[in-house]
PDB file of C-alpha atoms in Angstrom:
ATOM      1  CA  UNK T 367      86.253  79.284  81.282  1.00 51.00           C
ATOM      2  CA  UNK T 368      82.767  79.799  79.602  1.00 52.00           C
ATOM      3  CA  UNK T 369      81.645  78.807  76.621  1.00 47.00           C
ATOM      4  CA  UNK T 370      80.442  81.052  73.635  1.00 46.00           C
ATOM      5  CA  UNK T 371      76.757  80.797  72.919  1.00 45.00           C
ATOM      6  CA  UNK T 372      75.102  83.818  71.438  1.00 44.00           C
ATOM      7  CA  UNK T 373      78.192  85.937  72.011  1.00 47.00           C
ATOM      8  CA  UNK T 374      79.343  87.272  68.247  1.00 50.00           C
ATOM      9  CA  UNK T 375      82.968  85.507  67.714  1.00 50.00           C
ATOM     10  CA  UNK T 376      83.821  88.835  65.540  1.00 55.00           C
ATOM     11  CA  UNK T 377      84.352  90.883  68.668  1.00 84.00           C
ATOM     12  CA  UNK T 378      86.548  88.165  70.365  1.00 93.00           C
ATOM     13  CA  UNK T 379      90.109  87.519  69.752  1.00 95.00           C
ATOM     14  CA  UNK T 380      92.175  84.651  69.316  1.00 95.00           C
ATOM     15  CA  UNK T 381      95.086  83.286  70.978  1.00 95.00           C
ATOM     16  CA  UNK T 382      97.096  84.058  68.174  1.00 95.00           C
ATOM     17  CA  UNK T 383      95.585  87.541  67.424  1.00 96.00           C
ATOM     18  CA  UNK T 384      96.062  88.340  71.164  1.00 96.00           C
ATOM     19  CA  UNK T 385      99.673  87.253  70.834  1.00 96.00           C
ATOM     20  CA  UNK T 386     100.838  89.320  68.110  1.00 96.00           C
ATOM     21  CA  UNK T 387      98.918  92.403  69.320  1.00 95.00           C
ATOM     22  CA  UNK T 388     100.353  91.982  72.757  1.00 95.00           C
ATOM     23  CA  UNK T 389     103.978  90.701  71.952  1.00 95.00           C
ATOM     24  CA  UNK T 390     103.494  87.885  74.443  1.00 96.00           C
ATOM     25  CA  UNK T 391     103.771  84.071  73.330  1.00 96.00           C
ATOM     26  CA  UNK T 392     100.890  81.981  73.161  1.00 96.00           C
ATOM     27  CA  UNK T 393     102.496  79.775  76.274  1.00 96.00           C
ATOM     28  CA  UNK T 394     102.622  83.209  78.532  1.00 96.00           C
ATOM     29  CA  UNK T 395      98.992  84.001  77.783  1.00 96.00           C
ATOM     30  CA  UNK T 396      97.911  80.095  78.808  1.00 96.00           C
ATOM     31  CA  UNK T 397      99.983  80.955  82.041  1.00 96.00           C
ATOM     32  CA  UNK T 398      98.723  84.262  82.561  1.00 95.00           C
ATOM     33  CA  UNK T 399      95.200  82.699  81.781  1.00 94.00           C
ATOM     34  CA  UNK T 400      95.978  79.565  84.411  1.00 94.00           C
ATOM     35  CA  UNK T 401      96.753  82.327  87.312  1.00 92.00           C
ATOM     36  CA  UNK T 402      93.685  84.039  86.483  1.00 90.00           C
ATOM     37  CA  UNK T 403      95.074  87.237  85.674  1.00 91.00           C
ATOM     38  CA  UNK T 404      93.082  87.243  82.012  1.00 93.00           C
ATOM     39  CA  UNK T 405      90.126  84.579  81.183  1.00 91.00           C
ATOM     40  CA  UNK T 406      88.874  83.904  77.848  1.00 93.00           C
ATOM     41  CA  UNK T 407      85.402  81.774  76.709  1.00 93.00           C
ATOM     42  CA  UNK T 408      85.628  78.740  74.714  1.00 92.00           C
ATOM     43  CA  UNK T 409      84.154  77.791  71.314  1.00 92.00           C
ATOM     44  CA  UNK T 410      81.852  75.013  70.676  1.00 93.00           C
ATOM     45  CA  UNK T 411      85.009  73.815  69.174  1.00 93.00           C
ATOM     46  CA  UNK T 412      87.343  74.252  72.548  1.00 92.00           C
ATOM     47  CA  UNK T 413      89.434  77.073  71.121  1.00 93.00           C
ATOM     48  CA  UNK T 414      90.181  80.043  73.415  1.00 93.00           C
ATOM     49  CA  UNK T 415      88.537  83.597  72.336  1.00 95.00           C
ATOM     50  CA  UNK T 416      89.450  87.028  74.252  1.00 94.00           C
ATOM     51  CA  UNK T 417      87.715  89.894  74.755  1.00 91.00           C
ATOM     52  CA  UNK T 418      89.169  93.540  73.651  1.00 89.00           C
ATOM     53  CA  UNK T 419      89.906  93.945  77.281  1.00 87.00           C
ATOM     54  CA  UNK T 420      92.274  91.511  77.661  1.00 92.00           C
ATOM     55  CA  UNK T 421      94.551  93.659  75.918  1.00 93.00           C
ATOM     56  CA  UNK T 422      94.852  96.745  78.059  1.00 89.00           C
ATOM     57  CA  UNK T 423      95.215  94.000  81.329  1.00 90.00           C
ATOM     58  CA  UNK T 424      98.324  92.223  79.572  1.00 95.00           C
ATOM     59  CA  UNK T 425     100.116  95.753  78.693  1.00 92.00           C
ATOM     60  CA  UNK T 426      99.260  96.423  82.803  1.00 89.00           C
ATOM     61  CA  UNK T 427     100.899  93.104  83.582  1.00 93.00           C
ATOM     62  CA  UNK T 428     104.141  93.763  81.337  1.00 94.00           C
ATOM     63  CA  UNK T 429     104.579  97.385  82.561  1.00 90.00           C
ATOM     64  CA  UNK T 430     103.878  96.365  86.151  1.00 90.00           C
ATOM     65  CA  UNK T 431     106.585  92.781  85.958  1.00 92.00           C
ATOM     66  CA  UNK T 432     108.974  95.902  84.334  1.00 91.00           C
ATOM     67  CA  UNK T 433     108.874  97.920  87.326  1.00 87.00           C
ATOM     68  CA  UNK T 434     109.639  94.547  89.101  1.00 87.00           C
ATOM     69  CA  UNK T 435     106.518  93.814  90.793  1.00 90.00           C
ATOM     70  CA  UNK T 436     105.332  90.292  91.683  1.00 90.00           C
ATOM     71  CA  UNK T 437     102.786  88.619  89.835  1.00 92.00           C
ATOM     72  CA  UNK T 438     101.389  87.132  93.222  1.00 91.00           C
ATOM     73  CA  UNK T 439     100.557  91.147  93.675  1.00 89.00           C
ATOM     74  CA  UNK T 440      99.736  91.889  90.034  1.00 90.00           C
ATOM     75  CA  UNK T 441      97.198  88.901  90.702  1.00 90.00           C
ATOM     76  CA  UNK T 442      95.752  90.749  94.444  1.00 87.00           C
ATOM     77  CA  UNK T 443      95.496  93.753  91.899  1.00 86.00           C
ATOM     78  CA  UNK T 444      93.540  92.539  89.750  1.00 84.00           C
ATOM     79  CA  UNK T 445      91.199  91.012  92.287  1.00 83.00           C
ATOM     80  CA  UNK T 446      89.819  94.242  92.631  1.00 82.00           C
ATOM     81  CA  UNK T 447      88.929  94.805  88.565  1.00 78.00           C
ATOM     82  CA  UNK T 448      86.038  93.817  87.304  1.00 74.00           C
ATOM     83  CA  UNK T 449      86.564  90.968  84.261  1.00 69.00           C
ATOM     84  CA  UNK T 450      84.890  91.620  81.140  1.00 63.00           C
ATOM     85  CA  UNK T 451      85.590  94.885  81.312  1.00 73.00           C
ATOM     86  CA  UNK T 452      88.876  97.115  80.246  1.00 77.00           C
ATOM     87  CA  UNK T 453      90.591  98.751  83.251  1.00 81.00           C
ATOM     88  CA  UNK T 454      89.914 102.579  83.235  1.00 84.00           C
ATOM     89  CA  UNK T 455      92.491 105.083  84.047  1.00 86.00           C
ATOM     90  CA  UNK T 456      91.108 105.113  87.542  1.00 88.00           C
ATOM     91  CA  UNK T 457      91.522 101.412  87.542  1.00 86.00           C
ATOM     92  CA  UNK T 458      95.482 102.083  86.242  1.00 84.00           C
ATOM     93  CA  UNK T 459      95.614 104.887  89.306  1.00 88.00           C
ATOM     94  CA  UNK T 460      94.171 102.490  91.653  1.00 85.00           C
ATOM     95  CA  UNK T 461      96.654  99.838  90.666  1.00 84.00           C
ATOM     96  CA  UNK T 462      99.537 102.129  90.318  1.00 85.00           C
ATOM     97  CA  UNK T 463      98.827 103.717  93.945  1.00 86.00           C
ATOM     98  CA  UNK T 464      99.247 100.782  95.327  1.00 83.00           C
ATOM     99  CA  UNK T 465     102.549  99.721  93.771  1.00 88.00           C
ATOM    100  CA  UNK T 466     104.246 103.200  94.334  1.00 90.00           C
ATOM    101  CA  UNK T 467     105.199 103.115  97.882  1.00 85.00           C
ATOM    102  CA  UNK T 468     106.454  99.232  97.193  1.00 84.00           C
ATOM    103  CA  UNK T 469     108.766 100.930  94.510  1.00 87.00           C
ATOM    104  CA  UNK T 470     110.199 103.915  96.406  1.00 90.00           C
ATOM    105  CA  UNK T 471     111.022 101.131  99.510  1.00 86.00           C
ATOM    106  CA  UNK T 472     112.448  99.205  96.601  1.00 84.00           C
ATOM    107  CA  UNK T 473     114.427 102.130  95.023  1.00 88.00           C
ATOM    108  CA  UNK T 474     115.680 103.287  98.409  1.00 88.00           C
ATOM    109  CA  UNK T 475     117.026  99.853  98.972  1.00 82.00           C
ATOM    110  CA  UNK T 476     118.835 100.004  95.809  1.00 84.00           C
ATOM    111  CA  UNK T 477     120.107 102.775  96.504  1.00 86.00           C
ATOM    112  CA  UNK T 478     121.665 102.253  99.696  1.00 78.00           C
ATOM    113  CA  UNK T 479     123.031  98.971  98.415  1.00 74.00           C
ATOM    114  CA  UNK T 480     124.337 101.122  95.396  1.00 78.00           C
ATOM    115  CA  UNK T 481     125.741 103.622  97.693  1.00 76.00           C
ATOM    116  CA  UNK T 482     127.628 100.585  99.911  1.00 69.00           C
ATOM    117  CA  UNK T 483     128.644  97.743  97.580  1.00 67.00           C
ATOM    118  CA  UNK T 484     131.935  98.654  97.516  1.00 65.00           C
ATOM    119  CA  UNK T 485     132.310  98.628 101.746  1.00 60.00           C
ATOM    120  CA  UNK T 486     129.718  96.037 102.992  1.00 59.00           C
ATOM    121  CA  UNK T 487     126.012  94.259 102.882  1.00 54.00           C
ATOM    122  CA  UNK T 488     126.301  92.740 106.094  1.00 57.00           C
ATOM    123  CA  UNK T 489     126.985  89.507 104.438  1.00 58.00           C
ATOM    124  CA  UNK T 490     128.301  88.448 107.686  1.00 55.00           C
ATOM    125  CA  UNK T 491     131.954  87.735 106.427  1.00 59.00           C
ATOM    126  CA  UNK T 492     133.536  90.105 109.003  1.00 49.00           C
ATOM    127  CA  UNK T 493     136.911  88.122 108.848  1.00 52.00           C
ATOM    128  CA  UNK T 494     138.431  91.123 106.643  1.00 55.00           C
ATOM    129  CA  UNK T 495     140.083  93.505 108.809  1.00 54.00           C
ATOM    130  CA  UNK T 496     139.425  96.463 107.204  1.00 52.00           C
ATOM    131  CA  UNK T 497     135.642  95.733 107.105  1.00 57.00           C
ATOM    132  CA  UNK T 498     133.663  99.323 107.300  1.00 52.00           C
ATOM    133  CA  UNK T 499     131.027  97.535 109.538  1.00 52.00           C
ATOM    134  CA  UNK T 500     133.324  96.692 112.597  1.00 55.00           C
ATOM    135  CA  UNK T 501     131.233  93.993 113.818  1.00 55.00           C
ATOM    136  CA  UNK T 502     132.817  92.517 116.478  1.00 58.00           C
ATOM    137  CA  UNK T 503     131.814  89.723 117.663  1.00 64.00           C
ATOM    138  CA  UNK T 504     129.669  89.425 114.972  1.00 67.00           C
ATOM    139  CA  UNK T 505     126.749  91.237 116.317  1.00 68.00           C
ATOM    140  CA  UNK T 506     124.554  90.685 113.325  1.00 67.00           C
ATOM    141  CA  UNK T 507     125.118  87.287 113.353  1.00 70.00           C
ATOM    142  CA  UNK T 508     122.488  87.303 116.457  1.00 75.00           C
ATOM    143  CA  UNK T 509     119.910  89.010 114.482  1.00 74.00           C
ATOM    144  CA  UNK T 510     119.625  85.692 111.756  1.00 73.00           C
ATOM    145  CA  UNK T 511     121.191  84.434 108.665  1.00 71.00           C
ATOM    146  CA  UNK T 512     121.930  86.246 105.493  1.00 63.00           C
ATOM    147  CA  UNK T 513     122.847  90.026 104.338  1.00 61.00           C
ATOM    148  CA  UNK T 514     121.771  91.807 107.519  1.00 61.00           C
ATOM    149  CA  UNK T 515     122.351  95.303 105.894  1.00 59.00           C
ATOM    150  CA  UNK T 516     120.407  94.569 102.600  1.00 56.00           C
ATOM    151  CA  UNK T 517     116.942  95.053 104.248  1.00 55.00           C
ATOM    152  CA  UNK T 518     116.560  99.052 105.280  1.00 49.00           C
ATOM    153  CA  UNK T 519     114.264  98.512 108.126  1.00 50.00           C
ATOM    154  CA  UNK T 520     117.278  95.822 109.358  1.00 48.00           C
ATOM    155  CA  UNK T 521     120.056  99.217 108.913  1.00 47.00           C
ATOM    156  CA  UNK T 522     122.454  99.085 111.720  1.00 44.00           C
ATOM    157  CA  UNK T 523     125.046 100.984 110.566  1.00 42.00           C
ATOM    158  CA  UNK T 524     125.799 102.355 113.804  1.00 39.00           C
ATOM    159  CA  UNK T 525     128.304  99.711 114.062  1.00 40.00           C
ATOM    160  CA  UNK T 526     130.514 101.582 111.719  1.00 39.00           C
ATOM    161  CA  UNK T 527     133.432 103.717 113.612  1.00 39.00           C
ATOM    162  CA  UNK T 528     133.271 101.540 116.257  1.00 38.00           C
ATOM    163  CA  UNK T 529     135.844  99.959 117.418  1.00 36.00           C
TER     164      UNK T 529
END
């Protein structure tokens, strides 16, 4: 964190001004700030100011955790911005290009688990007899632990039918 010197403190926000314009609490700014996803300067006095900026960088953080994105990756994002500065719509199209091919993996995962919950995840069960997956054996067992089906690139449904 700087400190102000000859910077004007009418341009720069406070905490609490940046928290009611942003709808955030104070405590998710300081860990936003701590992760270095925002930065503010400090006073002589030790009290956190904000740039305007700051602003347009939380509402990309809140849309992006929406969508369900990471913070680690809203973080790598951001990496790329300049601070001090408010992110552009080609920064937003930058950012957003990046996330979209994240989402539609994420969405068709969803959607195959959407499309399957009621038969089976590959939860590795396979005691019920009428199981859909017909593992016998259990043949995903050999692949590792957990919901073998849940991952697309890990889709064996080929199983199915078989006997």
């Amino acid at each position: 964190m700087n400190t102000v010197s000859a910077t004007p403190l009418g341009r720069l926000l406070t905490v609490g001004e940046v928290a009611q314009r942003s709808g955030l609490a104070v405590s998710a700014l300081h860990f936003y700030e701590a992760k270095g996803l925002i930065s503010s300067i400090r006073t002589r006095g030790n009290q956190r100011r904000y740039g305007r900026d700051v602003l347009r960088r939380l509402g990309i953080i809140k849309v992006a955790q929406r969508v369900g994105i990471p913070l680690s990756e809203i973080q790598t994002a951001f990496a790329s911005l300049p601070q001090g500065r408010t992110p552009t719509v080609a920064d937003w199209q930058t950012l957003s290009a990046r996330w979209k091919n994240e989402l539609d993996a994420r969405i068709r995962q969803l959607s195959l688990l959407r499309d399957r919950l009621t038969g089976c995840i590959g939860c590795g069960c396979l005691s019920i007899e009428s199981c859909p997956l017909r593992n016998p054996f259990d043949r995903l067992g050999e692949e590792g632990p957990g919901a073998r089906l849940l991952e697309a690139e890990n889709e064996v449904w080929a199983f199915r039918g078989e006997p």
